[in-house]
PDB file of C-alpha atoms and ligand atoms in Angstrom:
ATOM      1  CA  UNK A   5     169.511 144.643  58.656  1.00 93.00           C
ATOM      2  CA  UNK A   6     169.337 144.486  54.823  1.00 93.00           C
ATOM      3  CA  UNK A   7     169.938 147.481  53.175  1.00 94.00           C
ATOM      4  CA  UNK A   8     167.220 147.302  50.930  1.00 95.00           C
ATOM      5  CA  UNK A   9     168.405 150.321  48.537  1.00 94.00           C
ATOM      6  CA  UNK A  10     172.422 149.167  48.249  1.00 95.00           C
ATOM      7  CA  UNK A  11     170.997 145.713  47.521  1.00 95.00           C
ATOM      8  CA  UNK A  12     168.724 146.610  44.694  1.00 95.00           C
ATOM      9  CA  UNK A  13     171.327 148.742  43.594  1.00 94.00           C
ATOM     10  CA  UNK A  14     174.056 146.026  43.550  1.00 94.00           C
ATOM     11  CA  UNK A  15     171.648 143.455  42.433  1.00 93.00           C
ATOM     12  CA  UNK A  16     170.159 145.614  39.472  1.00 93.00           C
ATOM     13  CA  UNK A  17     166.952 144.837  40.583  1.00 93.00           C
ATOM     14  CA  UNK A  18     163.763 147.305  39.554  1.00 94.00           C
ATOM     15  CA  UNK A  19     161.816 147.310  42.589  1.00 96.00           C
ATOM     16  CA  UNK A  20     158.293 145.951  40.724  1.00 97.00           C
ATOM     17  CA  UNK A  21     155.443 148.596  41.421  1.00 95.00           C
ATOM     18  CA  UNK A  22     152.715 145.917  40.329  1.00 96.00           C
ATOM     19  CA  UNK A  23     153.672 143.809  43.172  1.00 98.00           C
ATOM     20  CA  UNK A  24     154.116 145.675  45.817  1.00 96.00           C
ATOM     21  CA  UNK A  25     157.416 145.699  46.277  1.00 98.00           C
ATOM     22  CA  UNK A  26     157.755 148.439  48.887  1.00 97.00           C
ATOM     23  CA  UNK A  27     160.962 146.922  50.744  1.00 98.00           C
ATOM     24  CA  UNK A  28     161.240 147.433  54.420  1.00 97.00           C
ATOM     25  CA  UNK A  29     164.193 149.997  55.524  1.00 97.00           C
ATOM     26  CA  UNK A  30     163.268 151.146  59.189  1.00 96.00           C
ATOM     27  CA  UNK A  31     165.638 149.084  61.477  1.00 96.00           C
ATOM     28  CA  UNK A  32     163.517 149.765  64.390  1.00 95.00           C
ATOM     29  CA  UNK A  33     160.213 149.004  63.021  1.00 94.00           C
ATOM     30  CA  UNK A  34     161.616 145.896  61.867  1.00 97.00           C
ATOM     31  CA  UNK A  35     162.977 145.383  65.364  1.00 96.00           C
ATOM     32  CA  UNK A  36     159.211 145.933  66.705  1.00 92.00           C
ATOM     33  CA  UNK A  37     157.464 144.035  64.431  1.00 95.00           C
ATOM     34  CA  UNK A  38     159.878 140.789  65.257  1.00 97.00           C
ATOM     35  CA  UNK A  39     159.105 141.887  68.793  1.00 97.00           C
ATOM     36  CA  UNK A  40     155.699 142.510  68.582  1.00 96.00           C
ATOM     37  CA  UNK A  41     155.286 139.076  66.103  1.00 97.00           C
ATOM     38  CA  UNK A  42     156.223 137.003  69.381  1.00 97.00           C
ATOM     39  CA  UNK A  43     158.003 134.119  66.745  1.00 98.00           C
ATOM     40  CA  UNK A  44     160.917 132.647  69.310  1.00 98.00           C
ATOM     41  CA  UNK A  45     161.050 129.215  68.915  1.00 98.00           C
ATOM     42  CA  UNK A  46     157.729 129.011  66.587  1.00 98.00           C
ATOM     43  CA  UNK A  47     157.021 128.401  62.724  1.00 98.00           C
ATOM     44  CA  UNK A  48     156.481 131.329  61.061  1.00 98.00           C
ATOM     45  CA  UNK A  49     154.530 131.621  57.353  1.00 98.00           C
ATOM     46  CA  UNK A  50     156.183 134.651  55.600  1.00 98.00           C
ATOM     47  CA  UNK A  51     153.914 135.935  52.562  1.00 98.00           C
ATOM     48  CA  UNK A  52     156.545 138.153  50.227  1.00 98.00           C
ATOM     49  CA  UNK A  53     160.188 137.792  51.317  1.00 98.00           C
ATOM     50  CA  UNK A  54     161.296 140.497  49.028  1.00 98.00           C
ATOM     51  CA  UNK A  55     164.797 140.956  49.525  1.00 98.00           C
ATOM     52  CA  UNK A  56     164.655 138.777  52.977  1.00 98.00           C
ATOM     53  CA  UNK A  57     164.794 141.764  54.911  1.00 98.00           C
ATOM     54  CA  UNK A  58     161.728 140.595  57.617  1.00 98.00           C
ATOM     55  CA  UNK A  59     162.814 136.665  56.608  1.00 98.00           C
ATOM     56  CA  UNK A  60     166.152 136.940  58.268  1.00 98.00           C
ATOM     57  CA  UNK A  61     164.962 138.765  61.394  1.00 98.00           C
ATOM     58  CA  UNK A  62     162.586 136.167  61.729  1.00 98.00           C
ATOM     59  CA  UNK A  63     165.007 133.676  60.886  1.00 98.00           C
ATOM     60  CA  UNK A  64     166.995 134.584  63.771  1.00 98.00           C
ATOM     61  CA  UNK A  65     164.416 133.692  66.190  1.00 98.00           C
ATOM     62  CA  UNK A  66     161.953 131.459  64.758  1.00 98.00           C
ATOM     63  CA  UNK A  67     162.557 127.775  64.639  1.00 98.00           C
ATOM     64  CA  UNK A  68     161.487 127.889  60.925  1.00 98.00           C
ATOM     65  CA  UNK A  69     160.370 130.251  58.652  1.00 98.00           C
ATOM     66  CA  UNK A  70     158.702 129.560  55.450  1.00 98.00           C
ATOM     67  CA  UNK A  71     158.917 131.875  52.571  1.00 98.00           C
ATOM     68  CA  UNK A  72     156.643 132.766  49.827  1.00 98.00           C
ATOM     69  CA  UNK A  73     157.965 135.250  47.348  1.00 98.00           C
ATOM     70  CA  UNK A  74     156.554 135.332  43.787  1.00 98.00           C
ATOM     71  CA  UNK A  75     158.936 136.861  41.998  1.00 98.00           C
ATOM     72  CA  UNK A  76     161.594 134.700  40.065  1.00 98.00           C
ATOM     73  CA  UNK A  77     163.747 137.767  39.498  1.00 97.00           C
ATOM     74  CA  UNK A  78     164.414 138.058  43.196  1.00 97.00           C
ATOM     75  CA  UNK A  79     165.322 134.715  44.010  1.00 97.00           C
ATOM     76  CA  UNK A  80     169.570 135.354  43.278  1.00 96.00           C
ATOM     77  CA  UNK A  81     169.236 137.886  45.807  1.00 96.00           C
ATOM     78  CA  UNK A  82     166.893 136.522  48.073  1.00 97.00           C
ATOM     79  CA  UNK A  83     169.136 132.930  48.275  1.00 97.00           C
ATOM     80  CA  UNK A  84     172.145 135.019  48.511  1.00 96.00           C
ATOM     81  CA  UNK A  85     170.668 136.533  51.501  1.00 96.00           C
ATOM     82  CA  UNK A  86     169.512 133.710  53.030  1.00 97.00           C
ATOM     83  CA  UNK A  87     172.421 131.303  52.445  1.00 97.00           C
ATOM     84  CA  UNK A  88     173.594 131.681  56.404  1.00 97.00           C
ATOM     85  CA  UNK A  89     169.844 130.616  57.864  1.00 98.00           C
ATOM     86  CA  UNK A  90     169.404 126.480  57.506  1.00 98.00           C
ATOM     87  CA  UNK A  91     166.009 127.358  58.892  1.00 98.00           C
ATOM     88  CA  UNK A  92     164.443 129.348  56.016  1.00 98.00           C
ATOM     89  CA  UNK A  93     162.554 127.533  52.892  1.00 98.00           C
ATOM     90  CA  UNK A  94     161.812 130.013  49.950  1.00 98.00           C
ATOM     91  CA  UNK A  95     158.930 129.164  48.230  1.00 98.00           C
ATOM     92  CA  UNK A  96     158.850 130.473  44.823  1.00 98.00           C
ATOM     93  CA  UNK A  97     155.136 130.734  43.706  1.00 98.00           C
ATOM     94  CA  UNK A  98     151.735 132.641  43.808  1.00 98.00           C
ATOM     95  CA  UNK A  99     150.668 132.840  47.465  1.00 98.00           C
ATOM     96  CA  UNK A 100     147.039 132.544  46.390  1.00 98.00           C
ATOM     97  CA  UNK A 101     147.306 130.056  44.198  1.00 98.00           C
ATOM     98  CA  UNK A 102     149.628 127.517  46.493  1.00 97.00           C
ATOM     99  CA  UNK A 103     147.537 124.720  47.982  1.00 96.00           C
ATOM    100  CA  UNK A 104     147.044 124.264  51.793  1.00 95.00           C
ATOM    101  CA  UNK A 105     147.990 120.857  51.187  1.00 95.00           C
ATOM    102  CA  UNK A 106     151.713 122.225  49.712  1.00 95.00           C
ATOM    103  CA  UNK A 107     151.852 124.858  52.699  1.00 96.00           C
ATOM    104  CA  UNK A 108     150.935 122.258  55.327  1.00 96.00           C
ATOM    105  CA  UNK A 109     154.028 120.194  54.268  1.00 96.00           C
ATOM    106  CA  UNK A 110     156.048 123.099  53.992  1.00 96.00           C
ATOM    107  CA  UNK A 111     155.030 124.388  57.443  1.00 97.00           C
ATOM    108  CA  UNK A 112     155.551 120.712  59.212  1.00 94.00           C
ATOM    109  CA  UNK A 113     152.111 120.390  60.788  1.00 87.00           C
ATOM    110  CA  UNK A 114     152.281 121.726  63.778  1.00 93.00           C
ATOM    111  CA  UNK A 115     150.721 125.469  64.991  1.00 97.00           C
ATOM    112  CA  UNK A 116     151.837 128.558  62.636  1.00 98.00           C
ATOM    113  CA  UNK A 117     152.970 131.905  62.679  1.00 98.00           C
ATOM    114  CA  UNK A 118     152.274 134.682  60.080  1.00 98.00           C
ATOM    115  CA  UNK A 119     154.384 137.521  60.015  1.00 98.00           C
ATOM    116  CA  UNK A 120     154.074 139.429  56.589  1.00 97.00           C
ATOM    117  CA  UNK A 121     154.537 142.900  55.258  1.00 97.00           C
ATOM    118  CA  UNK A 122     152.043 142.286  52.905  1.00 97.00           C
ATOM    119  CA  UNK A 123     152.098 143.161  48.687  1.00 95.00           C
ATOM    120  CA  UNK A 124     149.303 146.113  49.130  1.00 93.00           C
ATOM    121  CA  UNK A 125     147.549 145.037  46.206  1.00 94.00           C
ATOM    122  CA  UNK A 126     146.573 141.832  47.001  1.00 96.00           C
ATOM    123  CA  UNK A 127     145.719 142.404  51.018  1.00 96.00           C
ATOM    124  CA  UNK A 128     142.137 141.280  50.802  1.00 96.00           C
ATOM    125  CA  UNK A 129     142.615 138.223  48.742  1.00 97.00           C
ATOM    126  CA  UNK A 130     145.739 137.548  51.067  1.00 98.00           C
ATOM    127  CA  UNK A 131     144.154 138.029  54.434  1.00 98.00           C
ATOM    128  CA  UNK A 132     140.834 135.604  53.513  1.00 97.00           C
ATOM    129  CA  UNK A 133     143.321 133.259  51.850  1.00 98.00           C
ATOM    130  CA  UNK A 134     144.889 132.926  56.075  1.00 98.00           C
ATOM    131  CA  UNK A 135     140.772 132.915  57.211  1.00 97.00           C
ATOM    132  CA  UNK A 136     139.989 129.808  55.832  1.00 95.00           C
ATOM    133  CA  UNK A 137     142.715 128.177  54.857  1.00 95.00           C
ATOM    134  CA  UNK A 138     142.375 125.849  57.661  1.00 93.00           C
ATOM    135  CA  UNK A 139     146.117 125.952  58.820  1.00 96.00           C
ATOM    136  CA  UNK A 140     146.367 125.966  62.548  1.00 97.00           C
ATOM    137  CA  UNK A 141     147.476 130.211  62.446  1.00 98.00           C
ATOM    138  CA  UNK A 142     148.072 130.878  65.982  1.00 98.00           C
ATOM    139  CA  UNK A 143     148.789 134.259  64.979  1.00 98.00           C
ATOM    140  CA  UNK A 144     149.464 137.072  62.345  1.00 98.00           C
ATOM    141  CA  UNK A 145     151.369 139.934  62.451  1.00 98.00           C
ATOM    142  CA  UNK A 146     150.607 141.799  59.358  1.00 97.00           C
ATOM    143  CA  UNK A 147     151.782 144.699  57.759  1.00 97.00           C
ATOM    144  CA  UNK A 148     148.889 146.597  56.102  1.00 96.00           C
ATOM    145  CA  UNK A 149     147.734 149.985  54.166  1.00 96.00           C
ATOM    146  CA  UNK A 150     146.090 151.876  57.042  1.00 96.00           C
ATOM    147  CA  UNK A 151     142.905 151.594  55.003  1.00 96.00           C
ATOM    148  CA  UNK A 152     142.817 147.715  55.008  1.00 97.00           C
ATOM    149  CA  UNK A 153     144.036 147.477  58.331  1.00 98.00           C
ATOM    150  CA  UNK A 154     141.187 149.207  59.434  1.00 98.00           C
ATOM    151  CA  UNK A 155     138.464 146.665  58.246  1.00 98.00           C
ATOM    152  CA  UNK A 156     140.350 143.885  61.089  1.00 98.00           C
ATOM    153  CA  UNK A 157     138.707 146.936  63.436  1.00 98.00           C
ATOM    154  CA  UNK A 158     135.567 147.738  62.005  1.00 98.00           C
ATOM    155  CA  UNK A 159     131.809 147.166  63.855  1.00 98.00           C
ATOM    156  CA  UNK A 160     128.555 146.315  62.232  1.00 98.00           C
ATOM    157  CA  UNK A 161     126.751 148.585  59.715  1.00 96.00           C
ATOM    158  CA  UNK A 162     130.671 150.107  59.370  1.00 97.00           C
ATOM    159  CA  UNK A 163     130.965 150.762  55.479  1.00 96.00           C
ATOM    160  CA  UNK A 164     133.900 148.840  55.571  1.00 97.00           C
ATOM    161  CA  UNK A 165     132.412 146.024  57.821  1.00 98.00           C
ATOM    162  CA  UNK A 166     132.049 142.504  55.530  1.00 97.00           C
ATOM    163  CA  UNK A 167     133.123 139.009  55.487  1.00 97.00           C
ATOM    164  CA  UNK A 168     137.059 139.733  56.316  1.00 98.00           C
ATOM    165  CA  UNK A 169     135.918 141.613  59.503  1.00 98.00           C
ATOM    166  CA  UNK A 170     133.385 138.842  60.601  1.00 98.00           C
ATOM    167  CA  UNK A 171     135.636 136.078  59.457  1.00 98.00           C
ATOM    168  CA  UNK A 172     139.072 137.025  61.506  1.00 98.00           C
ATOM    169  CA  UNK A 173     136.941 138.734  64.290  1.00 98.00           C
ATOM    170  CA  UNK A 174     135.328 135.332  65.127  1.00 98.00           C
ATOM    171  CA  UNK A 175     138.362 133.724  64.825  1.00 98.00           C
ATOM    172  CA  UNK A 176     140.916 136.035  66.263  1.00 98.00           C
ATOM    173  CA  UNK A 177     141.603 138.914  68.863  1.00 98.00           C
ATOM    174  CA  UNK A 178     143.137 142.383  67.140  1.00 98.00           C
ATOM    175  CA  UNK A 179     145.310 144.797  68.307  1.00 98.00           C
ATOM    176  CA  UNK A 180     147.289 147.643  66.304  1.00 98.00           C
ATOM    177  CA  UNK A 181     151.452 147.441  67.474  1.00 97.00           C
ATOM    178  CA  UNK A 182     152.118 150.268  65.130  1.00 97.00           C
ATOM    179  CA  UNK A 183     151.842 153.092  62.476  1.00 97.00           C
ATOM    180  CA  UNK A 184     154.816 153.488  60.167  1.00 97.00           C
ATOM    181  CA  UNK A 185     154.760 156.451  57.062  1.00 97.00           C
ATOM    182  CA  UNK A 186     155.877 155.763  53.474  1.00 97.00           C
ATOM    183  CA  UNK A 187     159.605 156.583  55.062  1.00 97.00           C
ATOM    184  CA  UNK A 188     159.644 153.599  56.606  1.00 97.00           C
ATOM    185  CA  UNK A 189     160.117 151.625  52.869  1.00 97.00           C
ATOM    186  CA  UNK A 190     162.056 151.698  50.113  1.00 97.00           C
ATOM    187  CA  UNK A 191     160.684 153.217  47.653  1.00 96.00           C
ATOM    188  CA  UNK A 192     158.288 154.794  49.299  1.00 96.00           C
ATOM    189  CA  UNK A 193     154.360 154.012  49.186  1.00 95.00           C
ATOM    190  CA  UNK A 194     152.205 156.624  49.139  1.00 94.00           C
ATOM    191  CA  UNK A 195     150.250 155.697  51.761  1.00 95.00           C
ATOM    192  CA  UNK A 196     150.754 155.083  55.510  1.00 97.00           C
ATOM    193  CA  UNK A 197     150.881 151.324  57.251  1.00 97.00           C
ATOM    194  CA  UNK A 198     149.742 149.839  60.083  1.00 97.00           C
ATOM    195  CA  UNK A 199     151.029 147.013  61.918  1.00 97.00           C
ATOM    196  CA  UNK A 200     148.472 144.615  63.368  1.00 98.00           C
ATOM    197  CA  UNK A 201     148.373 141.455  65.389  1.00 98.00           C
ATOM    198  CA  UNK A 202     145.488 139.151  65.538  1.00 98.00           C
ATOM    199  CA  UNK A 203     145.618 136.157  67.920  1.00 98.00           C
ATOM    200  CA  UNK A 204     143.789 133.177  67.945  1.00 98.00           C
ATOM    201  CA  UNK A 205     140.337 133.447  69.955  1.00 97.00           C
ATOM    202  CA  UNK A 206     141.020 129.204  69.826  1.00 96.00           C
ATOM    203  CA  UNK A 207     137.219 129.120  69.102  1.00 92.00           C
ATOM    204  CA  UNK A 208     135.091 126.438  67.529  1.00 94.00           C
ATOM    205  CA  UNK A 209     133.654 128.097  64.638  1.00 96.00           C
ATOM    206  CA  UNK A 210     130.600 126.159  62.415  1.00 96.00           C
ATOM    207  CA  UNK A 211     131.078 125.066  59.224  1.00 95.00           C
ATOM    208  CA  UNK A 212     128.774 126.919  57.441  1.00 96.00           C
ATOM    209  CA  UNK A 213     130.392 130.229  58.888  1.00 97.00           C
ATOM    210  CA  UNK A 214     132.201 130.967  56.037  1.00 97.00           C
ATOM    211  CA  UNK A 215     129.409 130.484  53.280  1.00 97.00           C
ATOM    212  CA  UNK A 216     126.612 132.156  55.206  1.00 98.00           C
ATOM    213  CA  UNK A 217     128.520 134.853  55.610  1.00 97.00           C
ATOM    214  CA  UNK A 218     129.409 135.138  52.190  1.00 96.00           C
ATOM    215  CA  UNK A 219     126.300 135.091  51.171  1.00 98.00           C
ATOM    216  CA  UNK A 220     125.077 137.546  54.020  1.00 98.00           C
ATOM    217  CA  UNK A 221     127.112 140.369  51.872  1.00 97.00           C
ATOM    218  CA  UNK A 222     126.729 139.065  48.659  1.00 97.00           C
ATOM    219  CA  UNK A 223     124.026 141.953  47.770  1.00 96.00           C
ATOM    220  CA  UNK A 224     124.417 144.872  50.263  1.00 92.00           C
ATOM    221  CA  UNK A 225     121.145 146.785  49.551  1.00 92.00           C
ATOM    222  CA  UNK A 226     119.545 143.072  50.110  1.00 96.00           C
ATOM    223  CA  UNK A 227     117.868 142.281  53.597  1.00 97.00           C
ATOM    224  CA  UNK A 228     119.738 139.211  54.865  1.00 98.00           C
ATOM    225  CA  UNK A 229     116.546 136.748  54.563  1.00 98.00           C
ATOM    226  CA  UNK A 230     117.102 137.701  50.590  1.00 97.00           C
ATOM    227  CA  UNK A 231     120.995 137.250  50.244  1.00 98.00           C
ATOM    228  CA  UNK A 232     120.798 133.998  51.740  1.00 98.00           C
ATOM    229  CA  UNK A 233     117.721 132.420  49.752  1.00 96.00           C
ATOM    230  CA  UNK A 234     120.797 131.684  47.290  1.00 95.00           C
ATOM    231  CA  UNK A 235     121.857 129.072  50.066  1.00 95.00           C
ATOM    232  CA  UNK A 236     119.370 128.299  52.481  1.00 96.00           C
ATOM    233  CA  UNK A 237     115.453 127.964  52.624  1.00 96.00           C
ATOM    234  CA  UNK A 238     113.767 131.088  53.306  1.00 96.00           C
ATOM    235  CA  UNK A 239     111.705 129.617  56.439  1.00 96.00           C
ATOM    236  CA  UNK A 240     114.375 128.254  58.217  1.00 96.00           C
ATOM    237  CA  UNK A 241     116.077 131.665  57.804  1.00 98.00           C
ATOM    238  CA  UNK A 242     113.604 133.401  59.078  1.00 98.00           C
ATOM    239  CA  UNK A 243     113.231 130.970  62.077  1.00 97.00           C
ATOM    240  CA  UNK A 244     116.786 131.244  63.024  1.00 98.00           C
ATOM    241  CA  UNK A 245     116.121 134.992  63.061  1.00 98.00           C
ATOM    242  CA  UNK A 246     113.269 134.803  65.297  1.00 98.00           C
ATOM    243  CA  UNK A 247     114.507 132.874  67.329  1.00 98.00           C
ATOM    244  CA  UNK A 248     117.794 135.586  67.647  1.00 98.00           C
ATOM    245  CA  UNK A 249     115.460 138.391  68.218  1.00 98.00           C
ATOM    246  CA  UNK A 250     115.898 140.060  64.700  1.00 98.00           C
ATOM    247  CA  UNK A 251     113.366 141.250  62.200  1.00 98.00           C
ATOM    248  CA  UNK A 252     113.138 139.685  58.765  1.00 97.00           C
ATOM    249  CA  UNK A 253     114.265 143.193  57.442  1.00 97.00           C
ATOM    250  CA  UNK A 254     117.547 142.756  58.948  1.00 98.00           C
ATOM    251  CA  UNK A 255     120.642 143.335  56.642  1.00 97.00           C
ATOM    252  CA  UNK A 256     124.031 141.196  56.830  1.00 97.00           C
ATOM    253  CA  UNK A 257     126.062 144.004  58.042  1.00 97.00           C
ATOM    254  CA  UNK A 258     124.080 144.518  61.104  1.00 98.00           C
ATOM    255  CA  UNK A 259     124.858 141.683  62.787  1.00 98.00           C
ATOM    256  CA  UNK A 260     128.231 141.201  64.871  1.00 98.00           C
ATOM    257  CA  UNK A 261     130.965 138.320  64.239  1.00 98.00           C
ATOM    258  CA  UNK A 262     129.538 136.641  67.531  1.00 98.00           C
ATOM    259  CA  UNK A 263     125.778 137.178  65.857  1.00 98.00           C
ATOM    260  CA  UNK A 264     126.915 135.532  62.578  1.00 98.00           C
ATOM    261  CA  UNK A 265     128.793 132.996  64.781  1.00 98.00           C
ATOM    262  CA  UNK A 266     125.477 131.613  65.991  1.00 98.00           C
ATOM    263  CA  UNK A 267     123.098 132.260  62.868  1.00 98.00           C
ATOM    264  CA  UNK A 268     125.872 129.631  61.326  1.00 98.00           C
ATOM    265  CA  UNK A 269     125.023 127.464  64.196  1.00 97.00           C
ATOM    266  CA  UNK A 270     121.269 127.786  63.746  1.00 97.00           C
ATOM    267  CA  UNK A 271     121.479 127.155  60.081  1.00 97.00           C
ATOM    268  CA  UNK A 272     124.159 124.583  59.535  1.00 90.00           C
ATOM    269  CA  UNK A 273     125.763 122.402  57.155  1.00 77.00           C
TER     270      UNK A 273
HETATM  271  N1  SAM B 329     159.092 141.188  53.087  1.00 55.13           N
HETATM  272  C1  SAM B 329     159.821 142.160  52.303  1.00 55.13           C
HETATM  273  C2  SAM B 329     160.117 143.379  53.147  1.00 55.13           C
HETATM  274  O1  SAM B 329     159.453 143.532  54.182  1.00 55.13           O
HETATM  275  O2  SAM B 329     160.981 144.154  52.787  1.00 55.13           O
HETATM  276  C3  SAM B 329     159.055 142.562  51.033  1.00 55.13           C
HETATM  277  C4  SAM B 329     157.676 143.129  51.272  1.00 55.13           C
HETATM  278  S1  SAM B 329     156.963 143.828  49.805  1.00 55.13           S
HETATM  279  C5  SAM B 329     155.791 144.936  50.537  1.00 55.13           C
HETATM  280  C6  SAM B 329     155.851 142.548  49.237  1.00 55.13           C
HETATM  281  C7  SAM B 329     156.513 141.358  48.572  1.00 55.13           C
HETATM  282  O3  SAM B 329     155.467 140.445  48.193  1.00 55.13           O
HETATM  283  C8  SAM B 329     157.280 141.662  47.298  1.00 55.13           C
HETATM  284  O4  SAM B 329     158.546 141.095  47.359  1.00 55.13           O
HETATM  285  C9  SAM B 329     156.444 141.016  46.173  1.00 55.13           C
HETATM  286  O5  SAM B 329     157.196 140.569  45.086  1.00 55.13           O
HETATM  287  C10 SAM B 329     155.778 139.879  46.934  1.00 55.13           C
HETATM  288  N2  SAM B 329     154.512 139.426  46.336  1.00 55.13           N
HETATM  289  C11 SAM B 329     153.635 140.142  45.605  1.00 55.13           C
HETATM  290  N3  SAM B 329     152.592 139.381  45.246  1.00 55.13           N
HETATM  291  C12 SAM B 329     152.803 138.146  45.761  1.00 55.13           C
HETATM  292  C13 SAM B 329     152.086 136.917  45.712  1.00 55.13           C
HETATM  293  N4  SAM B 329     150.914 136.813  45.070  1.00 55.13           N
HETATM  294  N5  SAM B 329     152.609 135.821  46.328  1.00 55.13           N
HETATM  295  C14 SAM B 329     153.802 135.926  46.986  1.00 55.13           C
HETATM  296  N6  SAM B 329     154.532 137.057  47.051  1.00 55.13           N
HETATM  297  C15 SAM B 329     154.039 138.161  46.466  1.00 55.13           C
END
């Protein structure tokens, strides 16, 4: 495993607090997390290769990995570190900003892998980037604050419940493979991290999923009839509620990822 402290040392590099960088240096987390990630043989989607501590692991038993690291200043160390794995290509750029269409070519087509120990400061943005990007994820193993983990868990009328937990719970299954504490990095966070895995549900979802529910938490103290008025007509909200059994006073966090699933339906395009 990379030793993620001798390497900054060597390299000179100031771990940057602004993004993220909280390098990996638990050899058997890593070792669960490549476990856990289930990558043998597959494409993998790496968001933040860092130093190329998770790349290389994944590197070992993936059939390609694809790395996105935004920092420049890294990318000495981070070729240097790669140069014995013909399977890896570093991607120098913004994760949000690259285009599916880039990624897609990158990643070859075919079904994808994420496997991430994500910046912490961008883990929302991140996480609905993966929702709708439309790439075929089979998976994601992500490495999370425990806080943002927790919203992949949450249930309706949860504070934390919104359009990432309806989003990835009607597309995907979750399960939590791990806790690790700030020891577990270099330097250390100063908050603990949980290691999730979502896997594909391999559902149909409607089109309109994704903007109804949107618009469903645009205004939390809104009843859901309200918030979507800015998207759909007001009657043919209130049929599709009817017709699911709820009363126009219903808000957008009450209903379930299954509930918004067929409200989409109802509503369409
Ligand atoms: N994967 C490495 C590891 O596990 O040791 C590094 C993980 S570190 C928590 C997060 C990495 O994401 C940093 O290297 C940081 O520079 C990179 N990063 C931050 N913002 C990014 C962005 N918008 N796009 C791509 N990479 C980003």
């Amino acid at each position: 495993m990379i030793d993620a402290k001798a390497t900054l040392a060597a390299s000179g590099h100031n771990p940057n607090k602004a993004l993220g960088q909280n390098f990996l240096a638990d050899a058997s987390a890593l070792e669960a997390i490549v476990d856990g990630a289930c990558i043998d043989g597959k494409t993998v989607l790496e968001i933040g290769a860092g130093l190329g501590t998770l790349t290389a692991a994944l590197a070992e038993r993936a059939e390609r990995v694809v790395a996105v690291e935004i920092d420049r200043s890294l990318e000495t160390v981070l070729r240097g570190n790669m140069a014995r794995y013909d399977n890896v290509r570093l991607i120098f750029a913004d994760f949000l900003k690259l285009g599916t269409g880039e990624l897609r070519e990158a990643l070859g087509g075919g079904e994808v892998h994420v496997a991430a120990n994500l910046p912490y400061y961008i883990t929302s943005p991140v996480s609905m980037k993966l929702l709708r990007c439309g790439l075929p994820i089979e998976s994601m193993t992500l490495m999370l604050q425990k806080e943002a983990a927790m919203r992949f868990f949450a249930k309706p009328s949860d504070k934390i419940y919104g359009p990432l937990t309806v989003l990835s719970q009607a597309a995907y299954d979750a399960k939590k493979l791990m806790e690790l504490s700030p020891e577990s990095y270099y330097p250390r966070p100063t908050v603990d991290s949980t290691v999730i895995r979502l896997e594909s549900r391999h559902t149909v979802l409607p089109r309109a999923l994704d903007e109804i529910c949107s618009a469903a938490f645009a205004n939390r103290r809104k009843t859901l009839v309200n918030n979507l008025a800015s998207c759909r007509e007001k009657d043919k909200v209130i049929g599709a509620l009817d017709l699911m059994g709820f009363k126009h006073s219903v808000r957008g966090e009450e209903l379930s990822a299954e509930e918004f699933i067929c409200l989409a339906e109802l509503l369409g395009d």
